[in-house]
XYZ file of C-alpha atoms in Angstrom:
549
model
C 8.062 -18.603 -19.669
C 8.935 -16.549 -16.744
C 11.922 -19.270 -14.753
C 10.937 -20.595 -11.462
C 11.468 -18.211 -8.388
C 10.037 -20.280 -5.869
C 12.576 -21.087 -2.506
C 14.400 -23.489 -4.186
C 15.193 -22.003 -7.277
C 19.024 -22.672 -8.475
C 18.767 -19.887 -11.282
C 21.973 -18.210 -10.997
C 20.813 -14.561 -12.635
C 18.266 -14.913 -9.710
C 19.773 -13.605 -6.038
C 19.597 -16.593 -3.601
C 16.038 -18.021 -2.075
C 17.193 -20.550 0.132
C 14.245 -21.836 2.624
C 17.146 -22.614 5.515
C 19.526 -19.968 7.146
C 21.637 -18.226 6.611
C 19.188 -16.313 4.635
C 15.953 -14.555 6.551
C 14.957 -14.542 10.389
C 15.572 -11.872 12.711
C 18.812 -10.552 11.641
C 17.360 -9.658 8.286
C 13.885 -8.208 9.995
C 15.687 -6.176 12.152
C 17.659 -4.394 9.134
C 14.293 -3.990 7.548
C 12.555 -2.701 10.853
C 15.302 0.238 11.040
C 14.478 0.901 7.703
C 10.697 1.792 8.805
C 11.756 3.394 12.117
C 14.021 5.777 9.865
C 11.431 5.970 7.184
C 8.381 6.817 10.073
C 10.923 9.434 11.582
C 10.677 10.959 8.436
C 6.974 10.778 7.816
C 5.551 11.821 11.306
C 7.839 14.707 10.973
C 6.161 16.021 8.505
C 2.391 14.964 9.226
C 2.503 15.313 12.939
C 2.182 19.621 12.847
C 1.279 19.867 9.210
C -2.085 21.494 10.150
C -0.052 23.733 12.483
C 2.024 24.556 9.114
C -1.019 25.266 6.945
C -2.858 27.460 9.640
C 0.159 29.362 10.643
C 2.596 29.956 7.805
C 0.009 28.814 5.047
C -2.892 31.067 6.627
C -5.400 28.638 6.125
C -8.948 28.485 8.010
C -9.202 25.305 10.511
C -11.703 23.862 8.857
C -9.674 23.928 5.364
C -6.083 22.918 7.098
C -8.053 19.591 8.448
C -10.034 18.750 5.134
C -6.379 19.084 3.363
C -4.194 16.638 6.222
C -6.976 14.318 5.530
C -7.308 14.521 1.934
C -3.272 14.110 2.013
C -3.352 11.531 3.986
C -5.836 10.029 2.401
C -3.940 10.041 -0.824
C -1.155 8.471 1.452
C -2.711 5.587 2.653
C -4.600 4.905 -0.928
C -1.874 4.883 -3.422
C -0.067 2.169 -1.645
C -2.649 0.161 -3.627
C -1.288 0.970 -6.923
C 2.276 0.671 -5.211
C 1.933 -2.941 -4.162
C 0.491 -3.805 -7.624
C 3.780 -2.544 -9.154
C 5.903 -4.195 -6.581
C 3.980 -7.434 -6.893
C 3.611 -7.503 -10.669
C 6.803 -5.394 -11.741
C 9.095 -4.639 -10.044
C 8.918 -6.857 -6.992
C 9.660 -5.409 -3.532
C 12.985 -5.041 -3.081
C 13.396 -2.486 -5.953
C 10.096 -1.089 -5.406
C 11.718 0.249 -1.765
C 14.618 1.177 -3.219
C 13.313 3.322 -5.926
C 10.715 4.853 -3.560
C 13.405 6.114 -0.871
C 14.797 8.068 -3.522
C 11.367 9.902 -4.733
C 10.739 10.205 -0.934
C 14.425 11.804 -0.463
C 13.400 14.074 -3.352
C 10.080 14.838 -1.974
C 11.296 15.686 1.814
C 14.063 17.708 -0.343
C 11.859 19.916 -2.071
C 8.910 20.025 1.069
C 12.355 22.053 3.056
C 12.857 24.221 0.341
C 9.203 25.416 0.179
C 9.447 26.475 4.117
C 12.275 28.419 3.297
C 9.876 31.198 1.000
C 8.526 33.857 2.659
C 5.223 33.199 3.863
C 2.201 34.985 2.231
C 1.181 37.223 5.185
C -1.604 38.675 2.810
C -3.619 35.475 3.949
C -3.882 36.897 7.268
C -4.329 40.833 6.497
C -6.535 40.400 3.001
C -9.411 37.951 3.033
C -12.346 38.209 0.818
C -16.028 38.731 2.086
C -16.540 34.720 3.030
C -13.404 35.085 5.095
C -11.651 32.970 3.298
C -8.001 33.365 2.028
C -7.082 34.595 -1.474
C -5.671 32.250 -4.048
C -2.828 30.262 -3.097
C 0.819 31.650 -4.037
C 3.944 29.617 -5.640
C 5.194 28.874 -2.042
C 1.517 27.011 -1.949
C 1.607 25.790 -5.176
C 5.348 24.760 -4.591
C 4.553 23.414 -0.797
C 1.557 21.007 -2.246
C 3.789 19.368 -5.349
C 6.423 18.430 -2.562
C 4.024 16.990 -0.144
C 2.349 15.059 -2.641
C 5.759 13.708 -3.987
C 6.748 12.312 -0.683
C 2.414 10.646 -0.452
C 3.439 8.701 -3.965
C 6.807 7.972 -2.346
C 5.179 6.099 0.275
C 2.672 4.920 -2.008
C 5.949 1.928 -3.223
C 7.448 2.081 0.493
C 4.684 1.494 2.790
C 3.252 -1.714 1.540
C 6.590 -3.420 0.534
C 8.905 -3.005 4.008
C 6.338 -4.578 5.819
C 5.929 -7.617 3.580
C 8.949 -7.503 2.802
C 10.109 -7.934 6.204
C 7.489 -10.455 6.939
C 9.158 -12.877 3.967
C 11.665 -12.791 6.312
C 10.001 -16.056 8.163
C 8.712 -19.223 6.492
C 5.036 -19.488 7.371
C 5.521 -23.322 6.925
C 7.882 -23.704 9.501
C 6.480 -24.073 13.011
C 9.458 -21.973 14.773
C 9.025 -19.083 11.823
C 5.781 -19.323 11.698
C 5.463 -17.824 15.574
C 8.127 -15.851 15.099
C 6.208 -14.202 12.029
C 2.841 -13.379 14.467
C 5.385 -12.084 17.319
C 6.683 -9.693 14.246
C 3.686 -7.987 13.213
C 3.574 -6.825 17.297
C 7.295 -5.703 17.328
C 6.990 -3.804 14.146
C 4.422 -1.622 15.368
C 6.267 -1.334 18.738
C 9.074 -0.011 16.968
C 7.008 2.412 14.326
C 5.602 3.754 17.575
C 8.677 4.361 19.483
C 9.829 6.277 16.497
C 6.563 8.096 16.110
C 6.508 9.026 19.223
C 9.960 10.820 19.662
C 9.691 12.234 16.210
C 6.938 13.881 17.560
C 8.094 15.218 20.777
C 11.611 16.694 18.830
C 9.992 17.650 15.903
C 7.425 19.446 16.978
C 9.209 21.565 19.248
C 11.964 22.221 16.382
C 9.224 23.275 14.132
C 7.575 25.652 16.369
C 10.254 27.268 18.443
C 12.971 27.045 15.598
C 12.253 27.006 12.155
C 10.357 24.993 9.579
C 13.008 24.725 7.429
C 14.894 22.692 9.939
C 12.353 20.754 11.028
C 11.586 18.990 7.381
C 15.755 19.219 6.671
C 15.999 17.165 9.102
C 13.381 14.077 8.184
C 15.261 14.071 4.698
C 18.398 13.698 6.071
C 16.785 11.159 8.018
C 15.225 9.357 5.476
C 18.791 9.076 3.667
C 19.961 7.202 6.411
C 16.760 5.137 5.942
C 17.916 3.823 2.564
C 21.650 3.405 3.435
C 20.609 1.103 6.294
C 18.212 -0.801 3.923
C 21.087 -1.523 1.155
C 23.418 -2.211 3.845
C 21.629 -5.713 4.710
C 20.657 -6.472 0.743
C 23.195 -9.680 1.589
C 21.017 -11.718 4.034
C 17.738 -11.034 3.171
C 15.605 -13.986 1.748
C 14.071 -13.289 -1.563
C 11.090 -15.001 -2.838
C 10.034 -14.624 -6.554
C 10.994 -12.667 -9.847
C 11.694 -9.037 -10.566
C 15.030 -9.488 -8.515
C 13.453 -11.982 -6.196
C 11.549 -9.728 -4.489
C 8.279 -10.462 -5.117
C 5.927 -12.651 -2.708
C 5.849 -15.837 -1.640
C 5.818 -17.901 -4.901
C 6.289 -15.048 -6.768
C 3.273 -13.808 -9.054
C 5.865 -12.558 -11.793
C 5.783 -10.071 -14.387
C 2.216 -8.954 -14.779
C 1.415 -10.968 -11.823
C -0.875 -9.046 -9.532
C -3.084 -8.206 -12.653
C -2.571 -10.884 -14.652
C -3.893 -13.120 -11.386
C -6.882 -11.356 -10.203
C -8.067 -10.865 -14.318
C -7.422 -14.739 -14.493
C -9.055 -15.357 -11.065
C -12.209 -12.920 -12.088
C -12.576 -14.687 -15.082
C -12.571 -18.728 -13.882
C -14.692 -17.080 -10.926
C -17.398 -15.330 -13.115
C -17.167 -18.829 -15.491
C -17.496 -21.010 -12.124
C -20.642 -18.960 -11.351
C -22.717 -19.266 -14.597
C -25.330 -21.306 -14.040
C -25.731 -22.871 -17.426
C -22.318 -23.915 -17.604
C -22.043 -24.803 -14.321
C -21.921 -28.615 -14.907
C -20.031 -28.353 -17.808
C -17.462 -25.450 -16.675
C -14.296 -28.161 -15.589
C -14.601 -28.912 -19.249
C -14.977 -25.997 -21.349
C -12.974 -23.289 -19.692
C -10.420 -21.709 -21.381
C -7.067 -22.455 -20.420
C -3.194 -21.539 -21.836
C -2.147 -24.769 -19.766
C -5.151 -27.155 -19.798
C -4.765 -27.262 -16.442
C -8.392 -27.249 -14.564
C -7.066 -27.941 -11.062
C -5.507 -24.317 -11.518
C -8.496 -22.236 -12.698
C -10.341 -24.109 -9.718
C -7.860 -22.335 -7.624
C -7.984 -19.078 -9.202
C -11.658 -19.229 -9.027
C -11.245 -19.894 -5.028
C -8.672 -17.204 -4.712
C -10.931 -13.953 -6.319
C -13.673 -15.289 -3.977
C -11.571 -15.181 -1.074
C -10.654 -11.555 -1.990
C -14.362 -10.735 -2.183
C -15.040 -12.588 1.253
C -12.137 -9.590 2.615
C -15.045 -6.542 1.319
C -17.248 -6.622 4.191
C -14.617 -6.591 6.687
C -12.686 -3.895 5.018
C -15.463 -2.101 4.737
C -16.779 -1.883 8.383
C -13.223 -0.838 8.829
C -13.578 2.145 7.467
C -14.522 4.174 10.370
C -11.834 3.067 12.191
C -9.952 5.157 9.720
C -11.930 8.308 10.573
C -10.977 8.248 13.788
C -7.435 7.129 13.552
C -7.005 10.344 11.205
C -8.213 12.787 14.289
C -4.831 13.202 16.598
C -2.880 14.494 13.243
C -5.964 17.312 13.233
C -8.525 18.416 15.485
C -7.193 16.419 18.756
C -3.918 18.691 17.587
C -6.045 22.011 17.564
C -7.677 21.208 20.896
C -5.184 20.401 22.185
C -3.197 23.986 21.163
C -6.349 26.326 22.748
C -5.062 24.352 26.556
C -2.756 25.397 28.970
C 0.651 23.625 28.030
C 2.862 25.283 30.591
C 5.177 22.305 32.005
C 7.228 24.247 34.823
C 8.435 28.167 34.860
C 8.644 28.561 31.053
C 8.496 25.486 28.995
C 5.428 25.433 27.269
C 4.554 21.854 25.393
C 4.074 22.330 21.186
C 0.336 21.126 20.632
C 1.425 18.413 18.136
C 3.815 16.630 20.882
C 0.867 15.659 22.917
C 0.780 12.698 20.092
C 3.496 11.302 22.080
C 0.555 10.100 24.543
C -0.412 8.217 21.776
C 3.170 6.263 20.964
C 3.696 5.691 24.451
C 0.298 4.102 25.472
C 0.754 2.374 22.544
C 3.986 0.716 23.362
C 3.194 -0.066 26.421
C -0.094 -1.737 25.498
C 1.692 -4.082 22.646
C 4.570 -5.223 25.212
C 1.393 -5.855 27.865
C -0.396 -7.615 24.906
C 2.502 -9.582 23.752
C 3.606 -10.882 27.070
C 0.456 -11.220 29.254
C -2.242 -11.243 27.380
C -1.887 -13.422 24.747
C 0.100 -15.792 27.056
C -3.717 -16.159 29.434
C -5.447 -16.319 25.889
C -3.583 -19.423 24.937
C -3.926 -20.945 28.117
C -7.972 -20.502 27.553
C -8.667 -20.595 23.940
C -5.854 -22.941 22.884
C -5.027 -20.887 19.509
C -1.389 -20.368 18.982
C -2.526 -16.185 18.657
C -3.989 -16.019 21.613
C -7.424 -14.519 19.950
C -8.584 -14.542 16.821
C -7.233 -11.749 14.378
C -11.006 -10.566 13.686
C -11.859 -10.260 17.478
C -8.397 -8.394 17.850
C -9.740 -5.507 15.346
C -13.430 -5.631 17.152
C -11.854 -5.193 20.158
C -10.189 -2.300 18.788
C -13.341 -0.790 17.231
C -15.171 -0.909 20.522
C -12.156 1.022 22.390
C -12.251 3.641 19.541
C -15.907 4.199 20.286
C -15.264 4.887 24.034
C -11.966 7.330 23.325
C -14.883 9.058 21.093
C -17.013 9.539 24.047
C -14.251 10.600 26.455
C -13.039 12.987 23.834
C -16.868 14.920 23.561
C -16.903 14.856 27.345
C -13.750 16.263 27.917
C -14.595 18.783 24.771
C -17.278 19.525 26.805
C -16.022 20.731 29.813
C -13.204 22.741 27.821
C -15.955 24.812 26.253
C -17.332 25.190 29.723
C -14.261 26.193 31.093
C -13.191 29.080 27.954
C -17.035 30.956 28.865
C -16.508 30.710 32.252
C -13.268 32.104 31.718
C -15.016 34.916 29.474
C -12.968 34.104 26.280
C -15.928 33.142 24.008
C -16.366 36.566 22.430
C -17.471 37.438 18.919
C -14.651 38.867 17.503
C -12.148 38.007 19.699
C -8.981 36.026 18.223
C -9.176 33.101 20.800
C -5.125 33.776 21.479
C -5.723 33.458 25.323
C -5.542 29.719 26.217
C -8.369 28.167 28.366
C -7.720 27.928 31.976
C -7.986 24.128 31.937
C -4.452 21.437 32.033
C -3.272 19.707 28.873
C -3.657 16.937 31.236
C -7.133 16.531 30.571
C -6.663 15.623 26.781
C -4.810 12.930 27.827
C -7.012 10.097 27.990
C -8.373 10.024 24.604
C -4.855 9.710 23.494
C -3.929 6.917 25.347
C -7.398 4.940 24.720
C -6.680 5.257 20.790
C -3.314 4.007 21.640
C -4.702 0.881 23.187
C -7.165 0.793 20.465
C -4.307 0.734 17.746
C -2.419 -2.385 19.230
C -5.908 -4.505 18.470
C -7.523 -2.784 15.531
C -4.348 -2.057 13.182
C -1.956 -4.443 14.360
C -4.609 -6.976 13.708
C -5.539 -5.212 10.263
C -2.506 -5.964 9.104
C -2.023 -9.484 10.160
C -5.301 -10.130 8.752
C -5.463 -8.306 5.272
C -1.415 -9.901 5.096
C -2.750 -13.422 6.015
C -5.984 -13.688 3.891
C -4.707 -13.007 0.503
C -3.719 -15.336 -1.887
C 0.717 -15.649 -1.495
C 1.152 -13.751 -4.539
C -0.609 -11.015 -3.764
C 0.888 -10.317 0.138
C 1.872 -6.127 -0.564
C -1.485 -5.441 -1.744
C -2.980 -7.463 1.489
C -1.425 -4.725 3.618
C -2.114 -1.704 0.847
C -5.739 -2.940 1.638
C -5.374 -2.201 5.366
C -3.336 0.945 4.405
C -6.663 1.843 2.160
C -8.926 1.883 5.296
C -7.101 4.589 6.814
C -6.877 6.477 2.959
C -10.221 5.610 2.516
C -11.270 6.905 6.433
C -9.457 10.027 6.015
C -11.693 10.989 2.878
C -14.489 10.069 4.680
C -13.221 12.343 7.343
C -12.036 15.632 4.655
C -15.723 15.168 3.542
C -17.872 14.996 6.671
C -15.395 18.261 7.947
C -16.255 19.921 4.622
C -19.563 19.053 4.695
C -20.349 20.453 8.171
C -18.284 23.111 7.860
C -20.652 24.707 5.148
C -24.309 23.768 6.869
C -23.312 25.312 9.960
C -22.182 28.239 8.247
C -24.846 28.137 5.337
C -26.652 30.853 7.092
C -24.671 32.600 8.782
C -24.054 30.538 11.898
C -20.566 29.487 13.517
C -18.800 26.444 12.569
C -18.682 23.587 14.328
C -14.883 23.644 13.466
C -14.221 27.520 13.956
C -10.939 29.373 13.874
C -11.320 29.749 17.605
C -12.644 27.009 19.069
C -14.003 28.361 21.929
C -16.920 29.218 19.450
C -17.091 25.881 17.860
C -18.290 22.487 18.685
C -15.983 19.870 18.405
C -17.939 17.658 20.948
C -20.673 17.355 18.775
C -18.446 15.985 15.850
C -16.948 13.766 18.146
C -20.487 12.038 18.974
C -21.454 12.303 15.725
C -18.586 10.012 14.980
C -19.191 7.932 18.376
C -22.628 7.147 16.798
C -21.421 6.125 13.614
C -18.842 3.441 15.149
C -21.196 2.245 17.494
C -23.669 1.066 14.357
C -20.123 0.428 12.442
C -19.329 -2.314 15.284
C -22.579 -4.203 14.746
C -21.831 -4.170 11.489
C -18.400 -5.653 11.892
C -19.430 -8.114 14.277
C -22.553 -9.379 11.964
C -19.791 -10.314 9.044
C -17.058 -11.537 11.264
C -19.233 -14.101 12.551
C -19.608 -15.887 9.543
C -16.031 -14.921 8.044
C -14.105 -18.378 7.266
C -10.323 -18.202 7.520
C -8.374 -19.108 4.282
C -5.716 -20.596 6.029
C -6.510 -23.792 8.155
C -4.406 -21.957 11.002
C -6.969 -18.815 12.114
C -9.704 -20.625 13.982
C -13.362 -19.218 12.724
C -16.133 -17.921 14.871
């Protein structure tokens, strides 16, 4: 028998769980949050331009550099899902971060190395009779093995720090308890501010200096990353086995598994009907113990009570994966001059983003939820559900402002004379990179409600053992989004150029039509948010604490 892990263990092989300080709170958060900063420095350096990487050293078409960011991130938000099962029934967290840092290190290590072959200039000078480039070379080959490395890497990191740092504060203590909702805000505030100057340096190192320095650098970064993380190993607060860093109670060796195939099972017995009198009875048990197969039973039907709202999530996702790609490319065909000579890098127009989006979660934090309290009388201000609909229904308007302002660009290039057949589309339109603006700032402000409250939600609603996979689910919505994204690119891509027509997502964009994507996708949020708001109505919270609408 596994030994106890719970809070009050006194196992001496087992690192110290105290409930009471010293252990825990801020101090240890704040360790954990500099992990993440360090850790996002290192990831938005390398996602932030990567389509500006695969269309400019890599030669790729537009439409295949976009379908391959989202398939890549895709892969990056999806295998934390297989992460948090190892953390939760292996490993446990705390080793589950350490070992990824180092397969990220390796990752970032190898991803510099690739930059520094010479590029395969035959993608640009010999294409085939589709206009497409040839096979891919070594550098290619090389390029995608790194990039994928550092996707698993994440895969152990991304779902753990968070939880991890969440453990930090006892959810049965009042104090803790509102300290733990006030974290989820300043955790994002501080991904953001690190987004948002990795951007702005990155970006500019990667296009006016070299490539190779501008993924050096995130390694290095992320080196410093797991330094900082050992460094505070001494007050953290561990709960459960595998080196007391599992979840809450602790779901032990085997646990994730071992608990949902338990769960399934007392579930799917609970729910025959000819043994549903009988079932207290005659279900199996290693323990005899009913009252606990009740439980499990309640548990796996909580989990599938989380489907329909993680489901009308999912085109959330599609549009969250849109600055990283085609907001990048229009933003590139604009006129970035900033004074004499300084001309902004495409990709650092993200930094809109980050900053709307910290300003929005300190406005959030410290005005609005303040008035909500005052009205509703809910410790959170509004529910968590309402926070993500909210959310939704701001990513549907940025959708709208981003075809109307697509739009006018494509009025502005043939008015300008620069949509020409044939013509490379080098010239950039005659209209400010002040215009883009807006729909970066309106997806910032839809962030702080819709993923902030994803991952209070998914973190909240499932069962204590399971706590990393709650946020690899809300990590999943943005995998599964950016497939759905990859596909619908892909998929237009070859209708519209089936028979010889243009793309919607042409090399030069001045021949493309971007704006109708972007209602396409306004349409499909607008039936997605009915949708969400027909199963959020009836969603019950598992915890006594969320009220229910």
């Amino acid at each position: 028998m596994a030994p106890e892990s719970g809070p009050g263990s006194t196992d001496p092989l087992l690192l110290p769980r105290r409930r009471a300080p010293p252990k825990g709170g801020w101090k240890s958060a704040l360790f954990i949050i500099w992990v993440e900063v360090a850790e996002r420095f290192a990831y938005y350096g390398i996602s932030s331009n990567l389509i500006s990487y695969l269309t400019g050293p890599l030669g790729q078409t537009t439409a295949a550099a976009a379908a391959a960011v989202n398939a890549w991130s895709g892969a990056a938000s999806m295998l934390p899902l297989l992460g948090a099962a190892v953390a939760d029934s292996w490993l446990g967290r705390y080793r589950t971060i350490v070992a990824s840092s180092v397969l990220y290190i390796v990752g970032l290590g190898m991803l510099t190395l690739s930059s520094m072959f010479p590029s395969p200039q035959q993608c640009r000078a010999a294409v085939d009779s589709q206009g497409a480039c040839p096979p891919s070379s070594f550098q290619t080959v090389f390029f995608y093995i790194s990039l994928y490395l550092v996707a698993i890497a994440q895969s152990g990191h991304k779902p753990c720090v968070q939880a991890f740092g969440a453990d930090q504060f006892d959810a049965t203590d009042p104090d803790e308890s509102s300290s733990r909702a006030s974290f989820f805000n300043w955790w994002y505030f501080a991904l953001c501010v690190s987004g948002t100057v990795t951007i702005a340096l990155m970006s500019y190192v990667q296009d006016n200096v070299s490539w190779a320095l501008g993924f050096g650098v995130p390694s290095l970064v992320m080196l410093l990353a797991l330094a900082i993380f050992l460094l505070g190993t001494r007050t953290y607060r561990f709960y459960g086995s595998g080196g007391g860093s599992g979840s809450n109670g602790g779901a032990g060796a085997g646990g994730t598994f071992s608990l949902v195939g338990k769960a399934f099972a007392a579930w799917r017995k609970r729910r025959s009907k000819h043994q549903e009198a009988a079932w207290p009875v005659d279900l199996p048990s290693e323990n005899g113990d009913v009252a606990e197969h009740a439980a499990l039973a309640e548990e796996v039907s909580g989990l599938a009570r989380l489907f329909p709202i993680w489901a009308t999530c999912l085109l959330y996702g599609v549009v969250f994966a849109q600055p990283l790609t085609l907001f990048t490319k229009q933003a590139g065909t604009l006129d970035r001059r900033v004074g004499p000579s300084f001309q902004v890098p495409p990709a650092a127009l993200q930094c809109f983003l980050g900053v709307s989006i910290v300003a929005c979660i300190v406005v959030y934090d410290r005005v609005l939820v303040p008035v909500a309290r005052r009205v509703t009388g809910a410790t959170s201000g509004i529910t968590m559900l309402r926070r993500i609909g909210t959310g939704i229904a701001l990513a549907l308007v940025t959708l709208v402002v981003a075809a109307l302002v697509e739009m006018r660009r494509l009025r502005a290039a043939r008015d300008a004379g620069l949509v020409v057949d044939g013509a490379a589309g080098a010239a950039a339109v005659p209209m400010s990179l002040w215009w883009i603006v807006p729909q970066y700032v309106l997806l910032g402000a839809a962030d702080v409600f819709a993923m902030v409250g994803m991952q209070e939600f998914f973190y909240d609603q499932v069962p204590g053992a399971l706590k990393s996979l709650g946020l690899a689910l809300y990590l999943s919505v943005l995998g599964v989004g950016s497939y759905i994204s990859s596909f619908l690119i892909t998929a237009i891509d070859g209708l519209t150029t089936r028979d010889g027509g243009t793309s919607w997502f042409a090399d030069d964009l001045n021949r493309g039509h971007l704006d109708y994507f972007y209602l396409l996708l306004a349409a499909l949020t607008a039936l997605d948010l009915v949708a969400f708001t027909y199963f959020s109505a009836s969603y019950v919270y598992r915890r006594k604490g969320g009220s229910s609408h």
